[in-house]
PDB file of C-alpha atoms in Angstrom:
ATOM      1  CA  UNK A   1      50.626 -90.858  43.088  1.00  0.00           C
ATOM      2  CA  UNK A   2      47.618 -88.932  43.296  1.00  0.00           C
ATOM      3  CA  UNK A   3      47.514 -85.516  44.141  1.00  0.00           C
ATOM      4  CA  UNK A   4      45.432 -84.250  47.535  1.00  0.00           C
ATOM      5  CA  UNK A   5      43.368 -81.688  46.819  1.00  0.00           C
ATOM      6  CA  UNK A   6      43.575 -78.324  49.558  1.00  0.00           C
ATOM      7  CA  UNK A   7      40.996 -77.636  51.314  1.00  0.00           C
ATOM      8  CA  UNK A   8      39.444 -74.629  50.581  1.00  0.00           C
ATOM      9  CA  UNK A   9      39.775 -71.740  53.339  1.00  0.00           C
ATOM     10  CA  UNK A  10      36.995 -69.992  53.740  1.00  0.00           C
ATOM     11  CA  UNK A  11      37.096 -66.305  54.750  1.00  0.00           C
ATOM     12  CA  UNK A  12      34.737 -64.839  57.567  1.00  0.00           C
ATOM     13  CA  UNK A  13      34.331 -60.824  57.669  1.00  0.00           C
ATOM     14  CA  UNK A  14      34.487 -59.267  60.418  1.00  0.00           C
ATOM     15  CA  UNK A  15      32.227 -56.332  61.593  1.00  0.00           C
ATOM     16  CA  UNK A  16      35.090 -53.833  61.190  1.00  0.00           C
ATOM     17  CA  UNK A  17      35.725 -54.923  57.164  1.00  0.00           C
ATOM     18  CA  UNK A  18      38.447 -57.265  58.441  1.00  0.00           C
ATOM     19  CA  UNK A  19      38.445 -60.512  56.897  1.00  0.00           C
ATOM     20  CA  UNK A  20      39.616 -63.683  58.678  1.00  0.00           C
ATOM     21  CA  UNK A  21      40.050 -67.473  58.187  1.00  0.00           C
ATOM     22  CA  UNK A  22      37.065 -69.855  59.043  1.00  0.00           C
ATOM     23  CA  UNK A  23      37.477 -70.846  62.870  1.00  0.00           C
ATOM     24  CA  UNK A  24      35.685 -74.243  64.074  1.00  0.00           C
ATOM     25  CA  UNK A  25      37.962 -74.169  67.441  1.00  0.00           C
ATOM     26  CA  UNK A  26      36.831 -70.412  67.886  1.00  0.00           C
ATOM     27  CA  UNK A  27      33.246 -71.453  67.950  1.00  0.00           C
ATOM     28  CA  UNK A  28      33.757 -74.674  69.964  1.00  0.00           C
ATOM     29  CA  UNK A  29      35.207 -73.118  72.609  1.00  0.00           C
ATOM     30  CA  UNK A  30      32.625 -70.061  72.689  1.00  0.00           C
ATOM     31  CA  UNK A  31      29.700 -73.339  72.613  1.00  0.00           C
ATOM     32  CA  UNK A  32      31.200 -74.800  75.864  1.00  0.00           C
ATOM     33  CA  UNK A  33      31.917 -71.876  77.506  1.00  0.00           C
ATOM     34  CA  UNK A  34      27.840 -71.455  76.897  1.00  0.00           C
ATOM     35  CA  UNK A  35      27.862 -74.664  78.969  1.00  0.00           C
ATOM     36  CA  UNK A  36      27.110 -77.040  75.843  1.00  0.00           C
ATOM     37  CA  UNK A  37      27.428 -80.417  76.129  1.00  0.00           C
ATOM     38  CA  UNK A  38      30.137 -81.840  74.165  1.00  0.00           C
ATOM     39  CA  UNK A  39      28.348 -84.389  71.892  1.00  0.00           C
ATOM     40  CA  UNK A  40      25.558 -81.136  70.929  1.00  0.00           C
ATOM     41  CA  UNK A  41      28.897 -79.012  70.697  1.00  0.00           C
ATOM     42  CA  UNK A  42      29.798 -81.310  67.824  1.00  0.00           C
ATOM     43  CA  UNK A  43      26.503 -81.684  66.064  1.00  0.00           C
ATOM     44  CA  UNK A  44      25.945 -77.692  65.602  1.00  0.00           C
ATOM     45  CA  UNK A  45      29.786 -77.623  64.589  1.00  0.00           C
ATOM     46  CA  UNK A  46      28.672 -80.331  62.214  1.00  0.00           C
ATOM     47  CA  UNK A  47      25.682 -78.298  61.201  1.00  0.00           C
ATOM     48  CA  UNK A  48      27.356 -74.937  60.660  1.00  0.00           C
ATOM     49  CA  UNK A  49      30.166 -76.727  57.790  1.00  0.00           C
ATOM     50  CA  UNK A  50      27.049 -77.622  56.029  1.00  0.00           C
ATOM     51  CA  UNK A  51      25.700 -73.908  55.882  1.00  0.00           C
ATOM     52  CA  UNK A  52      29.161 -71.862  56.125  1.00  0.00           C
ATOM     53  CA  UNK A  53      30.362 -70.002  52.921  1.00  0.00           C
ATOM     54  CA  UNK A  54      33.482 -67.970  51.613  1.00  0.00           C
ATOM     55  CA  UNK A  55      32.864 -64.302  52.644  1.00  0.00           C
ATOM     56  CA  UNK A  56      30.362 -65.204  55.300  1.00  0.00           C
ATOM     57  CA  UNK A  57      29.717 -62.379  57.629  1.00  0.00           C
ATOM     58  CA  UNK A  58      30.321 -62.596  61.544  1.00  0.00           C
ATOM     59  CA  UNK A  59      26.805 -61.332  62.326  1.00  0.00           C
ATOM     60  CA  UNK A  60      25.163 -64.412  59.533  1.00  0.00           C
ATOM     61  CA  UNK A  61      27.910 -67.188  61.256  1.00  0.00           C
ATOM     62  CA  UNK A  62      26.810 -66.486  64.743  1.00  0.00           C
ATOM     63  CA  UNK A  63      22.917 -66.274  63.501  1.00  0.00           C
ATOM     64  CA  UNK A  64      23.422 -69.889  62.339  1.00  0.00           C
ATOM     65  CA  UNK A  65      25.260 -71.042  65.508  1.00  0.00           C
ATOM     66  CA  UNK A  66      22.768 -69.455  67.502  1.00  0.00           C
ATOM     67  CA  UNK A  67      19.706 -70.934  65.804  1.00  0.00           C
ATOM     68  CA  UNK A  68      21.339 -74.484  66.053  1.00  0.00           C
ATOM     69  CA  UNK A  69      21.701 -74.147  69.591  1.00  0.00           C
ATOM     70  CA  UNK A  70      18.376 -72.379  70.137  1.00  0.00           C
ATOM     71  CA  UNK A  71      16.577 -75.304  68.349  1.00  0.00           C
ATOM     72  CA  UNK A  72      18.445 -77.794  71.398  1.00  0.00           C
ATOM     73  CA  UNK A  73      19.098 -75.783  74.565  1.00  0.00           C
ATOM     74  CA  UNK A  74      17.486 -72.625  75.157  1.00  0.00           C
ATOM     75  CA  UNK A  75      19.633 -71.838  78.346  1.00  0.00           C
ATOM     76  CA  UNK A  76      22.865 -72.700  76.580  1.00  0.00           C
ATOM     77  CA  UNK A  77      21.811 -70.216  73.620  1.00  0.00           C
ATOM     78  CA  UNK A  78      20.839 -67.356  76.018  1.00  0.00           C
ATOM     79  CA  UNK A  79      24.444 -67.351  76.875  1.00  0.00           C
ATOM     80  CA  UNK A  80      25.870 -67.606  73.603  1.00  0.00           C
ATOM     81  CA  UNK A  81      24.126 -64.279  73.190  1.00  0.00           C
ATOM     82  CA  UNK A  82      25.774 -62.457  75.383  1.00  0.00           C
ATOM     83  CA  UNK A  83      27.775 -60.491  73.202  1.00  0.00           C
ATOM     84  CA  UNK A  84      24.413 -59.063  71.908  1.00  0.00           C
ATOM     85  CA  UNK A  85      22.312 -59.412  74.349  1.00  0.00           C
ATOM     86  CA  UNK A  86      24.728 -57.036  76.049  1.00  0.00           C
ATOM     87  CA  UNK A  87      24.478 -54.452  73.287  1.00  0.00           C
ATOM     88  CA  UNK A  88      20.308 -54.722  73.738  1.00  0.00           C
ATOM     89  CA  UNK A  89      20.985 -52.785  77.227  1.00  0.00           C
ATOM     90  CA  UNK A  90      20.168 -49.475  75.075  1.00  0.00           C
ATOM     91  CA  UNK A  91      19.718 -47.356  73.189  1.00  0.00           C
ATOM     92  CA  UNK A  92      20.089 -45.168  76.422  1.00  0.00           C
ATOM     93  CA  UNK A  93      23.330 -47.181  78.259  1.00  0.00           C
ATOM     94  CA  UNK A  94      21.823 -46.648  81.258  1.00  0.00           C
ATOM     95  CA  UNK A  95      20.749 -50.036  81.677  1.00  0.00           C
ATOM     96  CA  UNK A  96      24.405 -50.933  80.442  1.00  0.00           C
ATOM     97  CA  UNK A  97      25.752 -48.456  83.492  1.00  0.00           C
ATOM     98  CA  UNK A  98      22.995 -50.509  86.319  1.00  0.00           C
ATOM     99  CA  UNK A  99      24.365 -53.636  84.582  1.00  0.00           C
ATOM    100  CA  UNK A 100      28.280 -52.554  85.755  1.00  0.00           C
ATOM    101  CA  UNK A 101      26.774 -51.575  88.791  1.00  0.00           C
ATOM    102  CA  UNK A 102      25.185 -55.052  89.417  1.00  0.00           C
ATOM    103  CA  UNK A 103      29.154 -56.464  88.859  1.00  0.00           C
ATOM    104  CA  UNK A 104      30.639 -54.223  91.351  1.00  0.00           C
ATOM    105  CA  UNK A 105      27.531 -54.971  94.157  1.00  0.00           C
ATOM    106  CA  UNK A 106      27.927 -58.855  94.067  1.00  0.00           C
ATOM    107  CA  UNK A 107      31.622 -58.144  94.315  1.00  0.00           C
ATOM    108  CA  UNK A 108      30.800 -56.334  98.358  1.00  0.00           C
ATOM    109  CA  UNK A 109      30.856 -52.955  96.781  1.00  0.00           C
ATOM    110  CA  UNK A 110      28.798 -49.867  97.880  1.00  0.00           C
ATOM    111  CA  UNK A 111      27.685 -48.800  94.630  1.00  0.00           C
ATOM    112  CA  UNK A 112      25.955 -45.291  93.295  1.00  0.00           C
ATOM    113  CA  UNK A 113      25.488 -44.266  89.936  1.00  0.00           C
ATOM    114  CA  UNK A 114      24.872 -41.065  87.741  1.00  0.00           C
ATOM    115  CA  UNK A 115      26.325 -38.517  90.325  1.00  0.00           C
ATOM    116  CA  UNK A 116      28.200 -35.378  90.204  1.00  0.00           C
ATOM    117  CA  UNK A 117      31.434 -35.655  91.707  1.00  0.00           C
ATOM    118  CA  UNK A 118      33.439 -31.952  92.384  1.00  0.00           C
ATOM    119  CA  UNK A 119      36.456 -31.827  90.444  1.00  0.00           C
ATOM    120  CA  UNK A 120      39.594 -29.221  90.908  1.00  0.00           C
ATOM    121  CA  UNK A 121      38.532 -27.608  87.400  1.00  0.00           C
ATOM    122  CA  UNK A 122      34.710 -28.723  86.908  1.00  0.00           C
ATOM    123  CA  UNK A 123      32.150 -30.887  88.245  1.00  0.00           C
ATOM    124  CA  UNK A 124      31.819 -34.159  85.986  1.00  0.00           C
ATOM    125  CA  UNK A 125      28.633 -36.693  86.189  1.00  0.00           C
ATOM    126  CA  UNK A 126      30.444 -40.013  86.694  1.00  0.00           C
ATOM    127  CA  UNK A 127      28.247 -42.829  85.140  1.00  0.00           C
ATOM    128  CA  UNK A 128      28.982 -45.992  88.374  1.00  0.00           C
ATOM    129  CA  UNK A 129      30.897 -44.854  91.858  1.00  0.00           C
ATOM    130  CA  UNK A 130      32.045 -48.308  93.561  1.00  0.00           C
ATOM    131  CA  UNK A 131      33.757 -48.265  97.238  1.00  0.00           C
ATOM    132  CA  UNK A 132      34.482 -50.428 100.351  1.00  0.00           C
ATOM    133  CA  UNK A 133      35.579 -49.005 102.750  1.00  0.00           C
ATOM    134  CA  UNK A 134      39.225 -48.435 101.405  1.00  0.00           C
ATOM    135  CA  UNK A 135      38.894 -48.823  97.484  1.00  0.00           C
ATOM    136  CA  UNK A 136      37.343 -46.065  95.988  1.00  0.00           C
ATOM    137  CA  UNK A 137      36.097 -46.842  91.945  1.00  0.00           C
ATOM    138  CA  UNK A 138      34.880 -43.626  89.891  1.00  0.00           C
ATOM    139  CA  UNK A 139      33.660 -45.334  86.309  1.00  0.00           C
ATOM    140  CA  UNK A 140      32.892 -43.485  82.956  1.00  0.00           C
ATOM    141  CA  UNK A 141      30.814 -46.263  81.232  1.00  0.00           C
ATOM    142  CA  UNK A 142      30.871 -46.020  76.734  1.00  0.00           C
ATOM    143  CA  UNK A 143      27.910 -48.135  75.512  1.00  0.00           C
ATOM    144  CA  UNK A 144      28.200 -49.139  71.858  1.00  0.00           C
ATOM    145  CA  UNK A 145      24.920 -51.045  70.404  1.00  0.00           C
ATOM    146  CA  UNK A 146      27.742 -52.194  66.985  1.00  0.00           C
ATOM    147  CA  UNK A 147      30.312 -54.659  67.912  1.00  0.00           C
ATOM    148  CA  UNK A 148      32.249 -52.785  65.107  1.00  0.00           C
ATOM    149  CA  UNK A 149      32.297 -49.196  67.224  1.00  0.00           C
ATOM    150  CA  UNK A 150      35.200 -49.594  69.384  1.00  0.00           C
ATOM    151  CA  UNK A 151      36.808 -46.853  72.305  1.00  0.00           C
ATOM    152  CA  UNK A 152      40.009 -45.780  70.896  1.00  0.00           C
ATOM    153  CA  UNK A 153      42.925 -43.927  72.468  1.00  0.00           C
ATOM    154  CA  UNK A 154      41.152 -40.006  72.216  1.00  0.00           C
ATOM    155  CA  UNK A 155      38.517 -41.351  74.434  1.00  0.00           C
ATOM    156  CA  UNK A 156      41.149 -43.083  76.868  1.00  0.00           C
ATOM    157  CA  UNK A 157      42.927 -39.826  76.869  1.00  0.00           C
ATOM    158  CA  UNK A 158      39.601 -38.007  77.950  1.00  0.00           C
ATOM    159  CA  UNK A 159      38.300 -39.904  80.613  1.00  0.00           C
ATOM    160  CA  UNK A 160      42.008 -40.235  81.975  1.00  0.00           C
ATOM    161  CA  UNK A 161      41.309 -36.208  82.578  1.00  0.00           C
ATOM    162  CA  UNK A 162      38.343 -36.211  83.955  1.00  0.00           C
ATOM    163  CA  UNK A 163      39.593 -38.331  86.838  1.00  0.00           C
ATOM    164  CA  UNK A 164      42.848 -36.745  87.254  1.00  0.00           C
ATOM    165  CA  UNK A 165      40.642 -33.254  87.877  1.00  0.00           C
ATOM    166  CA  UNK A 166      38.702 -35.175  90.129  1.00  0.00           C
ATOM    167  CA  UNK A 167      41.656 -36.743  92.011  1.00  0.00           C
ATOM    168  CA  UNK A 168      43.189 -33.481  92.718  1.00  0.00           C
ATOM    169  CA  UNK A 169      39.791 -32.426  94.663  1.00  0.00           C
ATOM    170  CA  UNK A 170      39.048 -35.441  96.572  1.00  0.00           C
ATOM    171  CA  UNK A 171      41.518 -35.174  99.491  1.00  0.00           C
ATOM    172  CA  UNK A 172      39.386 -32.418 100.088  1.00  0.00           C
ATOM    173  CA  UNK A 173      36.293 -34.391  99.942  1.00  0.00           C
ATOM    174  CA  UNK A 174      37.341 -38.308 101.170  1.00  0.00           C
ATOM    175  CA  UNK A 175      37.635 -39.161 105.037  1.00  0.00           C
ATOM    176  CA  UNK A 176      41.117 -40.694 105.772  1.00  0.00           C
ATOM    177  CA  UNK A 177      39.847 -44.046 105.017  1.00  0.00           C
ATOM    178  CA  UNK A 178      40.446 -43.985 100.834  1.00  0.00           C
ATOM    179  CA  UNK A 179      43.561 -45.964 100.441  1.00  0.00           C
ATOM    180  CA  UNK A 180      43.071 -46.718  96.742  1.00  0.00           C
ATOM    181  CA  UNK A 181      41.426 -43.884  93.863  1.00  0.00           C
ATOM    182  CA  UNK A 182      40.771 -45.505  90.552  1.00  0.00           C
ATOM    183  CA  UNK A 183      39.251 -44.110  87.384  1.00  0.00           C
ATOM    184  CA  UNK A 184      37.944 -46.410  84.933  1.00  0.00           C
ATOM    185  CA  UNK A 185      36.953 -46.665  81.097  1.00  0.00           C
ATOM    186  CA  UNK A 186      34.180 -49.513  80.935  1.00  0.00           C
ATOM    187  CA  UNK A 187      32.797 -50.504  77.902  1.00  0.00           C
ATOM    188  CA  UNK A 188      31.081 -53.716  76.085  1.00  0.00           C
ATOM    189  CA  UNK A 189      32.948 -53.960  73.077  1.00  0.00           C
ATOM    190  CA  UNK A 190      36.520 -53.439  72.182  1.00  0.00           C
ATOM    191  CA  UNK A 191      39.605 -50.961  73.222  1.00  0.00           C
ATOM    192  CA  UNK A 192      42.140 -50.258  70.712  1.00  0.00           C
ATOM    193  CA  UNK A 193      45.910 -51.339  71.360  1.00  0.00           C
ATOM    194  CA  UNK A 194      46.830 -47.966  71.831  1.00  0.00           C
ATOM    195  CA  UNK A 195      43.759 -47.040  74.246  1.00  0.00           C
ATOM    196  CA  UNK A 196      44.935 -50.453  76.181  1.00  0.00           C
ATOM    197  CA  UNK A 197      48.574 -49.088  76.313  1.00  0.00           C
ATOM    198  CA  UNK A 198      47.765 -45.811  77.015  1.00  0.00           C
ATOM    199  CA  UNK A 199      45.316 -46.967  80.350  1.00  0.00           C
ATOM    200  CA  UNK A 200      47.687 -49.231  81.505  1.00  0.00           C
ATOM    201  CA  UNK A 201      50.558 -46.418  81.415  1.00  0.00           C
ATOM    202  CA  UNK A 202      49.055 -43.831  83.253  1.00  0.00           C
ATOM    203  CA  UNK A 203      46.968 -45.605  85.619  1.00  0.00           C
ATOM    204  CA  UNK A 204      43.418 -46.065  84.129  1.00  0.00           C
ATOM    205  CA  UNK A 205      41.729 -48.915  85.143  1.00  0.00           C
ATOM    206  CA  UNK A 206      40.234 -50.913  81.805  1.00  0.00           C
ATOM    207  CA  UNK A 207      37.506 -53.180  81.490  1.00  0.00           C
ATOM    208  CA  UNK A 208      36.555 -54.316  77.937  1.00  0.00           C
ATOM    209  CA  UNK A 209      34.388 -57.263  76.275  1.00  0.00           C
ATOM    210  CA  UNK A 210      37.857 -58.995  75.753  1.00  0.00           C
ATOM    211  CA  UNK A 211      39.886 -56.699  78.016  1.00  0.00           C
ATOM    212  CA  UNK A 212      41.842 -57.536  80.716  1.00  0.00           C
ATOM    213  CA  UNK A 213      42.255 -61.354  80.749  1.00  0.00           C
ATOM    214  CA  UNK A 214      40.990 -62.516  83.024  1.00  0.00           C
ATOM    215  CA  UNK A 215      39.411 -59.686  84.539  1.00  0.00           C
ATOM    216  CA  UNK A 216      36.954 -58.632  81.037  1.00  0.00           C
ATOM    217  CA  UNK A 217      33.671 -57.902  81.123  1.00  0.00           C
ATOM    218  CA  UNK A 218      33.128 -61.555  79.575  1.00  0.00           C
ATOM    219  CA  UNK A 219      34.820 -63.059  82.300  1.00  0.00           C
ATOM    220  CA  UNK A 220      33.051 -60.987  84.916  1.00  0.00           C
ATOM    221  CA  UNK A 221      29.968 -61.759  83.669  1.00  0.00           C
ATOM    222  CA  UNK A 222      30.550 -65.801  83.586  1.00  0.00           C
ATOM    223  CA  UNK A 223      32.336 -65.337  87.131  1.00  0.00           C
ATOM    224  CA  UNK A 224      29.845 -64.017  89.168  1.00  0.00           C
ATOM    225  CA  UNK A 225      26.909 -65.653  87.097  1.00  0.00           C
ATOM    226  CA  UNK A 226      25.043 -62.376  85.981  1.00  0.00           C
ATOM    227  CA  UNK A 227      23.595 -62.767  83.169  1.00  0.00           C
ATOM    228  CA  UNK A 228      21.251 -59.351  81.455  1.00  0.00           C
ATOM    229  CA  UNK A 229      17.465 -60.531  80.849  1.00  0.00           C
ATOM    230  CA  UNK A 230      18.139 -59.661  76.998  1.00  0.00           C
ATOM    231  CA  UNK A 231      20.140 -62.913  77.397  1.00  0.00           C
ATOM    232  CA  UNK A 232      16.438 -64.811  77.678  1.00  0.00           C
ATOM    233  CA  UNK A 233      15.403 -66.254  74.052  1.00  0.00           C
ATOM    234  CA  UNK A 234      11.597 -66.324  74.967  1.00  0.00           C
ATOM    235  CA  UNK A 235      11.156 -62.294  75.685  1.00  0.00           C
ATOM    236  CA  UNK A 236      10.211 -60.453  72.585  1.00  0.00           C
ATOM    237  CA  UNK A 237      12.505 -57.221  71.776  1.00  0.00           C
ATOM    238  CA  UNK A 238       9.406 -55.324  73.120  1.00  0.00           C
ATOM    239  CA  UNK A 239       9.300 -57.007  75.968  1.00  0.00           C
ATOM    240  CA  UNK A 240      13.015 -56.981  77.064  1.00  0.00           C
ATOM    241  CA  UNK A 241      12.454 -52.892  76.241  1.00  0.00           C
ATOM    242  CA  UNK A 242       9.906 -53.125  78.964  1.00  0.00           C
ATOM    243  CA  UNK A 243      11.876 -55.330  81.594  1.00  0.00           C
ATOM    244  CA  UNK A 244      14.523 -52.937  81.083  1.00  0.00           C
ATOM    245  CA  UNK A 245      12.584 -49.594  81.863  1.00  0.00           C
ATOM    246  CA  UNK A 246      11.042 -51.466  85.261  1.00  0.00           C
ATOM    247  CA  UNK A 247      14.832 -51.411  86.199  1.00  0.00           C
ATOM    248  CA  UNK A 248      14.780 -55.180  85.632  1.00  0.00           C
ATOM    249  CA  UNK A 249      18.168 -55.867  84.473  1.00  0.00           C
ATOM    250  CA  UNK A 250      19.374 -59.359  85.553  1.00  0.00           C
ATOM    251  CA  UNK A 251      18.191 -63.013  84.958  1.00  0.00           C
ATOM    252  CA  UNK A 252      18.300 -63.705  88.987  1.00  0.00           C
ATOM    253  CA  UNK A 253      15.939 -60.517  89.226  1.00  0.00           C
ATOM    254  CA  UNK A 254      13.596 -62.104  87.303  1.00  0.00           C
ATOM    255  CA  UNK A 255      13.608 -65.242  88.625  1.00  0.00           C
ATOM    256  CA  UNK A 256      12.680 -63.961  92.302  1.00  0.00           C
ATOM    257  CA  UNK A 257      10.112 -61.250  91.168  1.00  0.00           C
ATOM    258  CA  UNK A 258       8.285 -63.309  87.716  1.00  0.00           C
ATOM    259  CA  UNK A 259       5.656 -61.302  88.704  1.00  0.00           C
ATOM    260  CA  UNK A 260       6.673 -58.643  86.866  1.00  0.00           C
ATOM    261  CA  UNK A 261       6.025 -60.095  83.701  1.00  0.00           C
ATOM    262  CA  UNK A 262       2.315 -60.162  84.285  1.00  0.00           C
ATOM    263  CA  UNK A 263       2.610 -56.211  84.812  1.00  0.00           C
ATOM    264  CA  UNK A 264       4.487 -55.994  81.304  1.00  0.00           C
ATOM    265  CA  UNK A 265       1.382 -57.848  79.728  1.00  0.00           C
ATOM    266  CA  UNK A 266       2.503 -61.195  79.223  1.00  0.00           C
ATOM    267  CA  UNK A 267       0.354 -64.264  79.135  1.00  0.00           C
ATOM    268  CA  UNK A 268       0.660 -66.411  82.228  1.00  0.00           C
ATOM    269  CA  UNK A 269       1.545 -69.836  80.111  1.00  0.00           C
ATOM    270  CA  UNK A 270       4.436 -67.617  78.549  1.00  0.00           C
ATOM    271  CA  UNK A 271       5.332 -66.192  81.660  1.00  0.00           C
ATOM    272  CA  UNK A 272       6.564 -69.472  82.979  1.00  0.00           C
ATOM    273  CA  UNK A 273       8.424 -70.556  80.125  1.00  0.00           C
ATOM    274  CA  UNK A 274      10.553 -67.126  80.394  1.00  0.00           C
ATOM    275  CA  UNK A 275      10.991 -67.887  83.857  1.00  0.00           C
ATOM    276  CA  UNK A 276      11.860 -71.113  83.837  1.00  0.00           C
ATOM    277  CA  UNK A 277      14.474 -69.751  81.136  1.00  0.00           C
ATOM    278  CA  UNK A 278      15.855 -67.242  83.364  1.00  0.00           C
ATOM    279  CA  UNK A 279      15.864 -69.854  86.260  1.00  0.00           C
ATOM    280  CA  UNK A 280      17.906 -72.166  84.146  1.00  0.00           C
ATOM    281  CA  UNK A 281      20.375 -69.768  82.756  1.00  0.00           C
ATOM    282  CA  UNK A 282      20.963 -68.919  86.243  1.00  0.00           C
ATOM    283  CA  UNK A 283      21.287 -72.377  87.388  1.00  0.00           C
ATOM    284  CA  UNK A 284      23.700 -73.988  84.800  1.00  0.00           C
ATOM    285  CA  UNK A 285      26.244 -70.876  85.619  1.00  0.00           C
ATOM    286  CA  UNK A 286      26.551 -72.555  88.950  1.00  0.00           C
ATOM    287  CA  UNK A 287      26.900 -75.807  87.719  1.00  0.00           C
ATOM    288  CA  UNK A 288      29.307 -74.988  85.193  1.00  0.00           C
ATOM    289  CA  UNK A 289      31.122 -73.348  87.970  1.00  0.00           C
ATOM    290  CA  UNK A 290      31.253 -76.158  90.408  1.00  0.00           C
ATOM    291  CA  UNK A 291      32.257 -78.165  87.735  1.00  0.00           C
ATOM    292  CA  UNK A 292      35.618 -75.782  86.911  1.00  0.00           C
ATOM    293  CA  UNK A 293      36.333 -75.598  90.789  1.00  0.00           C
ATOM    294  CA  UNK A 294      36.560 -71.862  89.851  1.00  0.00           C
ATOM    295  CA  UNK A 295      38.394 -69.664  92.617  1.00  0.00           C
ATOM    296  CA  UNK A 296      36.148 -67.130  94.548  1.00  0.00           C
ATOM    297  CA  UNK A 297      35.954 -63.967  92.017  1.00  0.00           C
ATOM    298  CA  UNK A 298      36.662 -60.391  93.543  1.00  0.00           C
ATOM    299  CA  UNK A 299      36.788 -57.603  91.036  1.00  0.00           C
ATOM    300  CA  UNK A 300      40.040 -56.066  91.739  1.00  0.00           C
ATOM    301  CA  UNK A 301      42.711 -54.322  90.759  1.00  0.00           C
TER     302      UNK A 301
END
């Protein structure tokens, strides 16, 4: 009897130096979730075997997927870039901090950011401050523009300080209405397993690209539909520089003021494809949405 030959496994690296198998369910899944249809989800899975290779990077894989799916739905490949178009809220972070701000508003939060908030010991400038009423949210916000640089436990351990000193002070400083003080650690790429055990011990609220489930910045993002204008394929690097420094941060921001885009110096024929973009990448979040009969998201703790 003949003999079946194995199919090779092909090895993807990772950004850290990590190596892993070759995942075609990894990348279907992350196509739907983009709100691909099925029958393109299995062309561009069919395209990438063709162009895949032992040792391929994770930044070259995702350039092909992405290119595949830009070529067929530009919408669809705006959110398939999140991941990056995420890490494009820089260099500064402060468009990353108005960005968690943005989450925490369209969840019925009050929300501040940049302010210095008395501590016991010190005063600290706390990147978002999110309240309601009776929830009270101080946030330290770690933008990383390298899926590869993660928050490990050191930095877990420091911001886990900071608030404590704060805590301490703020009977002093809070009405009678505060029923609930959280500190956070927010960032857009990964915690390590010790940072994650080490927040969830002693009380620090986490929010990661991956981290909690259900409740990660990924999930947040899908949830509540808002997606960064670096997601939009049509603006130029200089251009999403430029959207970003008018305090434009959102797709839906775009789509109500296009306007803006004429004072950034772009044509008005191009003007209306990007906004048409963001309109659309906007729009099939909802229908996605409907589609999942997804329960009414509340960021909460």
């Amino acid at each position: 009897m003949r003999k079946r030959k194995d199919r090779k496994i092909i090895s993807v690296i990772k950004a850290n130096g990590d190596t892993e198998p070759f995942d075609e369910d990894k990348i279907r899944r992350s196509l739907i979730r983009s709100g691909t249809a099925p029958d393109m989800v299995d062309t561009i899975i069919g395209e990438v075997g063709k162009k895949v290779y032992d040792n391929i990077t994770t930044k070259k894989l995702y350039k092909i997927v992405f290119n595949e799916l830009q070529k067929r739905r530009r919408p669809a490949a705006g959110k398939y870039h999140l991941k990056n178009a995420i890490m494009e809220l820089g260099p500064t972070g402060f468009p990353f901090e108005s960005f968690i701000a943005s989450l925490f508003r369209a969840a019925g939060y009050q929300v501040v950011t940049g302010q210095m908030v008395e501590g016991h010991c010190v005063k600290h400038e706390v990147d978002v401050i999110a309240e309601n009423g009776k929830d009270l949210f101080m946030m330290e916000c770690k933008f990383h523009s390298s899926s590869g640089t993660v928050c490990d436990v050191k930095t877990a351990l420091y911001v886990r300080a900071r608030f404590w000193d704060i805590e301490e002070k703020l009977p002093a400083q809070q009405g009678t209405d505060v029923q609930l003080f959280k500190g956070w650690l927010v960032t857009n790429t990964r915690l390590t397993t010790d940072a994650e055990q080490y927040g969830t011990c002693s009380g620090l609220s986490l929010m990661s690209w991956n981290f909690p489930a259900g409740q990660s910045l990924r999930e947040r993002i899908d949830a509540n539909g808002l997606y960064p204008v670096t997601c939009i394929t049509s603006l130029s690097r200089d251009e999403k520089e430029k959207l970003l420094a008018a305090d434009v941060v959102l797709c839906k921001e775009l789509a109500k003021a296009p306007e803006v885009l004429g004072k950034i110096g772009v044509s008005a024929s191009r003007a209306q494809r990007i906004t048409e973009e963001a309109v659309n990448i906007c729009r099939e979040n909802m229908t996605m949405h409907d589609e999942r009969k997804t329960p009414k998201d509340r960021i909460h703790e």
